[in-house]
Every structure is written in C-alpha cells, then in structure tokens.
Amino acid sequence: MANAKIIGLGSYIPEKVYDNAYMESIVDTNDEWITRRTGIKERHVSADDEYTTDIAVKAAEEAIKDAGISPEDIDLILLATVTPDYFTPSCACVVQDKIGAVNAMAMDYNAACSGFVVGVIMADQFITTGTYKNVLIIAADVLTKATDYKDRATCVLFGDAAGAAVMTATDEPGVISFDMGSDGSGHNALTSLAFRNDSEEIEKRIDGRKETIWMAGQAVMKFAVKAMADSSNRALEKAGLTYDDIALVVPHQANYRIVDSAIKRMGISEDKIILTIDKYGNTSASCIPVAFNEAVKTGRVKKGDKVVLVGFGSGLTYAACVIQL
Ligand code: UT7
C-alpha cells in the first residue's frame, strides 16, 4: 500500500484588518483584556462580497502550484467549512469549477475547527487503499459573516482565512498515525442555526440572527485543553514516537490560553509549537493549514521532519495526526 503525503500547501488571508483598537470602538472591551485572555491582536475580515468559495480558490491554487501538479490531476476535493456560500451546492463543487479540477469528485463536510486534520485523515484513507492518487483538502471559513458584533465575548475572537493542502500517493513516509473523535453531548456549547427555529437558542444572540455563532466559552475551553493534549498524545503513542521525535506541533489557534494549557499537559514547551493567533485570531479549521504553511515556507520545518497537527472544534470534535514532511 502507498503512503499519503502532503506535497503542497497554500493559504489566503483577506486584506481588511480589525485590530484591538477597532474592537474597542464597537464593543465594551480593551486591548489589555483581549491580549491577556486570548492572545489576539488583529483579525482579518473578508470583504462584503468575498465568500468562502472565493478565499478557498485562492488557497487551493497556491497549494496546487506548490505541489507541482495540474488541477486535472486531482481525484478528490474535500472542503471543510461551517460558513458555506450555499446549503447546496457544496463549496467544493464551486471551487472545482473555478480551479478547473475537472476529474475530481468534490464535497463539503463539517467537523468545525477540527476539519483540516479530519480532511488529512480522510484523504489518507482514500490514498492508502489505492482508490485515489491526489486529494485536495481545503479548510475555508468566513466566520466574521456569522459573528455577532454586539457580543463582546465572541466578536473579538474570530477572523477569516483559508488553507489548503495537496496529498498524494507515494512510497515515502507521510501520514504516520492519527486519532480523532467526537463528544456530541457538547453540541449545545457552540452553535449557529440553519433551519431550526429554536427560540431559546435565538434569544441567546444579541443581534437575534439565527446563523450568528453563540458559544459557552468556558465549557469549550475546558473541553479543548484536554481533547487537544490527549488526542495528540494518543496519536504519538500509536506512532511509537514521543515529542522528542517531533520538530513542530501545530495546534488549532482558538485562544493562547488554551494552547498554553494544552502544551503543559503534553509536557512540551512553547518553542515546539507555532502561534499565529496574535495576527489572525480564530479562523476555524483554516488555523492549522495557515500556520503549517507558514512554518514550511519560512523554513521552520524541513523535509523529513515529523509534525503533529492537532485541533478541536464545535460538535464537539477533536483530531490529531502525526505526519512526516
Ligand atoms: O474554535 C473553537 C471555538 N472557540 C474557543 O475555543 C473559545 C473558547 N473560550 C475562550 O476562549 C474563552 O472562554 C473566552 C476568551 C471566550 C472568554 O474568556 P474567559 O476567561 O472564559 O472569560 P469569561 O467568559 O469567564 O468572562 C470573564 C469576564 C466577564 O465579566 P464578569 O462577569 O466577570 O464581570 C465577561 O463579561 O470578562 C468579561 N468579558 C469581557 N471583558 C472585556 C467577556 N468578553 C470580554 C471582552 N472584553 N471582549
């Protein structure tokens, strides 16, 4: 059986910036609170007419170029999002059309902020069984379009971004191990409503919009620390490796305090992780590929290095994988 390896990465960050001074001008907050409680200084915001498929295309094109393949070579497109342009068609089909991946099957899925890692794991299944050769994974969200800018507890957290990876069948080592899971008993902890007319849920939202994100911040934080550390530890154990073998851990960037507590539980120090939270905030599933792309393109990790990707998200979900570059 072939191995599945990431051979190309891409990302896209929208131009417009909301810094903490701007957040101070729209809600009762301040730079000191946001920095101390979250680590966020700035977040990037999509233009009014810029949607998930638009930013996904940009990240995908960079990843395909980086991989040195043609769009026609892609067999499958997996797109993780919680802010799709449409209920149907999928964003993945729109992206397929725009990038010219005419031979691909394309579909969206929702594992919230764990989505990119789950995509790597799904692609690994299709590739190692010999079903597909090249899989494009995209994580793209415009969370700011579902943000309640009257709710200071959530609006300071979110930004928009897209990240993408091309995975291919190869004899070289690629995905070494993984761990993933869900705890649906926490499904009420972070919500955004579609058709459901749930008056209790709608009343929680200051702006009264159904699709706005509402979150029980402390409950999510408690889940996140344990889920990320334990999932990463289990993936490493399955690989027969320890953190000494790992060049970099790329965690989901929801809150600096979550990452800090999770790495303490893993028993590693901050020099083994990459942090982008200060620049981009929480951009959902794209946090991990955006940070990973930055680590690769700036030379922080090199070919042969082993890396852990680990995330958690609404659902509640978590996922980790150990890969070799
Ligand atoms: O991608 C996954 C999804 N999201 C997450 O992972 C986020 C998980 N949760 C968190 O990151 C944190 O829970 C938050 C950053 C959302 C909140 O931090 P916290 O330490 O849990 O604060 P808290 O909710 O306990 O609130 C503490 C105080 C409250 O005031 P009182 O009741 O003590 O007077 C809040 O009203 O801070 C207040 N507060 C704020 N103050 C200034 C909440 N938001 C703000 C704000 N500025 N933006």
Tab-separated table of N, CA, C and O and ligand atoms in Angstrom, residues 23 27-30 33-34 37-38 112-113 143 151-158 190 213 215-222 224 252-258 282-285 287 312-314, ligand 1:
chain	number	residue	atom	x	y	z
A	23	MET	N	-11.879	47.010	17.760
A	23	MET	CA	-12.847	46.276	18.589
A	23	MET	C	-13.299	47.145	19.766
A	23	MET	O	-14.467	47.140	20.141
A	27	VAL	N	-17.367	47.592	20.750
A	27	VAL	CA	-17.943	46.950	21.951
A	27	VAL	C	-17.170	47.370	23.195
A	27	VAL	O	-16.059	47.901	23.097
A	28	ASP	N	-17.733	47.083	24.359
A	28	ASP	CA	-17.099	47.443	25.631
A	28	ASP	C	-15.982	46.452	25.931
A	28	ASP	O	-16.175	45.453	26.623
A	29	THR	N	-14.815	46.703	25.349
A	29	THR	CA	-13.661	45.824	25.568
A	29	THR	C	-12.404	46.676	25.532
A	29	THR	O	-12.474	47.890	25.352
A	30	ASN	N	-11.256	46.057	25.728
A	30	ASN	CA	-10.000	46.805	25.630
A	30	ASN	C	-8.861	45.870	25.253
A	30	ASN	O	-8.945	44.659	25.445
A	33	TRP	N	-7.550	43.408	27.932
A	33	TRP	CA	-8.382	42.226	28.204
A	33	TRP	C	-8.214	41.209	27.077
A	33	TRP	O	-7.988	40.025	27.315
A	34	ILE	N	-8.319	41.687	25.836
A	34	ILE	CA	-8.259	40.755	24.689
A	34	ILE	C	-6.890	40.064	24.653
A	34	ILE	O	-6.798	38.842	24.476
A	37	ARG	N	-6.509	37.639	27.816
A	37	ARG	CA	-7.432	36.482	27.848
A	37	ARG	C	-7.385	35.625	26.595
A	37	ARG	O	-7.870	34.498	26.603
A	38	THR	N	-6.871	36.187	25.460
A	38	THR	CA	-6.921	35.407	24.214
A	38	THR	C	-5.602	35.370	23.438
A	38	THR	O	-5.384	34.462	22.654
A	112	ALA	N	-16.193	21.231	12.008
A	112	ALA	CA	-15.857	22.530	12.599
A	112	ALA	C	-14.338	22.749	12.571
A	112	ALA	O	-13.702	22.445	11.568
A	113	CYS	N	-13.777	23.244	13.674
A	113	CYS	CA	-12.358	23.631	13.640
A	113	CYS	C	-11.415	22.437	13.545
A	113	CYS	O	-10.219	22.612	13.301
A	143	LEU	N	-15.935	33.329	9.179
A	143	LEU	CA	-16.641	33.379	10.466
A	143	LEU	C	-17.173	34.772	10.769
A	143	LEU	O	-18.180	34.924	11.460
A	151	ASP	N	-21.773	41.168	20.637
A	151	ASP	CA	-21.399	40.220	21.699
A	151	ASP	C	-19.889	40.256	21.915
A	151	ASP	O	-19.126	39.650	21.162
A	152	ARG	N	-19.448	40.966	22.957
A	152	ARG	CA	-18.007	41.164	23.157
A	152	ARG	C	-17.284	39.856	23.487
A	152	ARG	O	-16.075	39.744	23.302
A	153	ALA	N	-18.039	38.867	23.983
A	153	ALA	CA	-17.397	37.605	24.374
A	153	ALA	C	-16.991	36.765	23.166
A	153	ALA	O	-16.131	35.896	23.271
A	154	THR	N	-17.617	36.995	22.003
A	154	THR	CA	-17.238	36.211	20.817
A	154	THR	C	-16.616	37.058	19.697
A	154	THR	O	-15.743	36.587	18.989
A	155	CYS	N	-17.064	38.327	19.566
A	155	CYS	CA	-16.659	39.064	18.355
A	155	CYS	C	-15.171	39.385	18.327
A	155	CYS	O	-14.618	39.613	17.245
A	156	VAL	N	-14.521	39.385	19.488
A	156	VAL	CA	-13.084	39.685	19.490
A	156	VAL	C	-12.252	38.482	19.026
A	156	VAL	O	-11.061	38.613	18.742
A	157	LEU	N	-12.892	37.314	18.942
A	157	LEU	CA	-12.138	36.078	18.705
A	157	LEU	C	-11.928	35.749	17.230
A	157	LEU	O	-10.904	35.172	16.858
A	158	PHE	N	-12.928	36.041	16.390
A	158	PHE	CA	-12.964	35.411	15.070
A	158	PHE	C	-12.388	36.256	13.936
A	158	PHE	O	-12.535	37.473	13.906
A	190	LEU	N	-21.440	25.315	21.318
A	190	LEU	CA	-21.063	26.285	20.279
A	190	LEU	C	-22.008	26.052	19.108
A	190	LEU	O	-21.968	24.998	18.479
A	213	ILE	N	-22.899	32.965	15.546
A	213	ILE	CA	-22.249	31.979	16.421
A	213	ILE	C	-22.455	32.374	17.877
A	213	ILE	O	-22.171	33.509	18.275
A	215	MET	N	-21.531	30.910	21.861
A	215	MET	CA	-20.608	29.955	22.473
A	215	MET	C	-20.608	30.057	23.993
A	215	MET	O	-20.613	31.154	24.540
A	216	ALA	N	-20.592	28.884	24.643
A	216	ALA	CA	-20.346	28.818	26.086
A	216	ALA	C	-18.828	28.707	26.248
A	216	ALA	O	-18.269	27.607	26.287
A	217	GLY	N	-18.177	29.863	26.282
A	217	GLY	CA	-16.717	29.937	26.177
A	217	GLY	C	-15.959	29.047	27.154
A	217	GLY	O	-15.030	28.328	26.779
A	218	GLN	N	-16.378	29.090	28.428
A	218	GLN	CA	-15.625	28.331	29.450
A	218	GLN	C	-15.743	26.826	29.228
A	218	GLN	O	-14.770	26.087	29.407
A	219	ALA	N	-16.944	26.363	28.838
A	219	ALA	CA	-17.144	24.927	28.607
A	219	ALA	C	-16.293	24.447	27.431
A	219	ALA	O	-15.671	23.380	27.481
A	220	VAL	N	-16.252	25.276	26.380
A	220	VAL	CA	-15.453	24.899	25.202
A	220	VAL	C	-13.970	24.868	25.576
A	220	VAL	O	-13.232	23.956	25.195
A	221	MET	N	-13.557	25.859	26.366
A	221	MET	CA	-12.150	25.948	26.768
A	221	MET	C	-11.722	24.712	27.559
A	221	MET	O	-10.652	24.144	27.322
A	222	LYS	N	-12.591	24.285	28.472
A	222	LYS	CA	-12.285	23.122	29.319
A	222	LYS	C	-12.121	21.866	28.457
A	222	LYS	O	-11.177	21.091	28.610
A	224	ALA	N	-11.415	21.796	25.271
A	224	ALA	CA	-10.335	21.963	24.292
A	224	ALA	C	-8.977	21.535	24.837
A	224	ALA	O	-8.213	20.856	24.152
A	252	HIS	N	-4.617	23.998	16.853
A	252	HIS	CA	-5.685	24.942	16.491
A	252	HIS	C	-5.510	26.206	17.333
A	252	HIS	O	-5.226	26.137	18.526
A	253	GLN	N	-5.683	27.358	16.679
A	253	GLN	CA	-5.382	28.635	17.339
A	253	GLN	C	-6.688	29.311	17.760
A	253	GLN	O	-7.156	30.229	17.090
A	254	ALA	N	-7.296	28.813	18.855
A	254	ALA	CA	-8.559	29.400	19.303
A	254	ALA	C	-8.322	30.466	20.359
A	254	ALA	O	-9.044	31.463	20.420
A	255	ASN	N	-7.332	30.220	21.201
A	255	ASN	CA	-7.084	31.109	22.330
A	255	ASN	C	-5.692	30.743	22.852
A	255	ASN	O	-5.403	29.560	23.059
A	256	TYR	N	-4.829	31.746	23.058
A	256	TYR	CA	-3.473	31.455	23.525
A	256	TYR	C	-3.498	30.638	24.817
A	256	TYR	O	-2.697	29.717	25.009
A	257	ARG	N	-4.473	30.957	25.697
A	257	ARG	CA	-4.504	30.241	26.997
A	257	ARG	C	-4.823	28.759	26.812
A	257	ARG	O	-4.339	27.913	27.559
A	258	ILE	N	-5.673	28.433	25.826
A	258	ILE	CA	-5.986	27.023	25.549
A	258	ILE	C	-4.719	26.300	25.087
A	258	ILE	O	-4.378	25.222	25.583
A	282	ASN	N	-9.037	33.414	15.707
A	282	ASN	CA	-9.536	32.060	15.423
A	282	ASN	C	-10.228	32.081	14.057
A	282	ASN	O	-11.286	32.687	13.907
A	283	THR	N	-9.625	31.414	13.084
A	283	THR	CA	-10.208	31.381	11.725
A	283	THR	C	-10.782	30.004	11.420
A	283	THR	O	-10.809	29.571	10.268
A	284	SER	N	-11.230	29.294	12.463
A	284	SER	CA	-11.863	27.986	12.289
A	284	SER	C	-10.848	26.966	11.767
A	284	SER	O	-9.671	27.036	12.110
A	285	ALA	N	-11.300	26.028	10.919
A	285	ALA	CA	-10.428	24.917	10.501
A	285	ALA	C	-9.193	25.364	9.734
A	285	ALA	O	-8.228	24.601	9.606
A	287	CYS	N	-7.041	27.565	10.647
A	287	CYS	CA	-5.914	27.947	11.525
A	287	CYS	C	-4.721	27.017	11.325
A	287	CYS	O	-3.573	27.471	11.228
A	312	PHE	N	-9.441	21.020	17.669
A	312	PHE	CA	-10.712	20.690	18.321
A	312	PHE	C	-11.727	21.677	17.782
A	312	PHE	O	-11.359	22.718	17.232
A	313	GLY	N	-13.007	21.360	17.972
A	313	GLY	CA	-13.997	22.305	17.487
A	313	GLY	C	-15.401	21.980	17.933
A	313	GLY	O	-15.636	21.026	18.690
A	314	SER	N	-16.310	22.773	17.406
A	314	SER	CA	-17.722	22.600	17.705
A	314	SER	C	-18.149	21.182	17.366
A	314	SER	O	-17.566	20.522	16.506
B	1	UT7	O1	-12.575	27.236	17.756
B	1	UT7	C1	-13.191	26.826	18.930
B	1	UT7	C2	-14.140	27.817	19.484
B	1	UT7	N1	-13.786	28.745	20.452
B	1	UT7	C3	-12.974	28.647	21.517
B	1	UT7	O2	-12.189	27.778	21.638
B	1	UT7	C4	-13.047	29.670	22.598
B	1	UT7	C5	-13.037	29.039	23.946
B	1	UT7	N2	-13.236	30.016	25.007
B	1	UT7	C6	-12.454	31.095	25.246
B	1	UT7	O3	-11.507	31.331	24.521
B	1	UT7	C7	-12.761	31.956	26.460
B	1	UT7	O4	-13.771	31.342	27.228
B	1	UT7	C8	-13.169	33.417	26.112
B	1	UT7	C9	-11.994	34.161	25.515
B	1	UT7	C10	-14.331	33.404	25.125
B	1	UT7	C11	-13.598	34.158	27.369
B	1	UT7	O5	-12.554	34.114	28.331
B	1	UT7	P1	-12.884	33.685	29.842
B	1	UT7	O6	-11.639	33.775	30.590
B	1	UT7	O7	-13.578	32.354	29.778
B	1	UT7	O8	-13.836	34.840	30.300
B	1	UT7	P2	-15.324	34.743	30.919
B	1	UT7	O9	-16.294	34.328	29.851
B	1	UT7	O10	-15.279	33.967	32.180
B	1	UT7	O11	-15.590	36.241	31.254
B	1	UT7	C12	-14.847	36.947	32.285
B	1	UT7	C13	-15.304	38.369	32.321
B	1	UT7	C14	-16.829	38.534	32.332
B	1	UT7	O12	-17.143	39.661	33.140
B	1	UT7	P3	-17.645	39.460	34.650
B	1	UT7	O13	-18.893	38.621	34.555
B	1	UT7	O14	-16.525	38.759	35.357
B	1	UT7	O15	-17.884	40.848	35.106
B	1	UT7	C15	-17.160	38.867	30.905
B	1	UT7	O16	-18.341	39.605	30.770
B	1	UT7	O17	-14.847	39.046	31.146
B	1	UT7	C16	-15.970	39.702	30.524
B	1	UT7	N3	-15.714	39.750	29.094
B	1	UT7	C17	-15.040	40.756	28.514
B	1	UT7	N4	-14.477	41.861	29.009
B	1	UT7	C18	-13.855	42.674	28.154
B	1	UT7	C19	-16.067	38.842	28.144
B	1	UT7	N5	-15.631	39.256	26.956
B	1	UT7	C20	-14.989	40.429	27.149
B	1	UT7	C21	-14.319	41.328	26.295
B	1	UT7	N6	-13.762	42.418	26.845
B	1	UT7	N7	-14.194	41.116	24.957
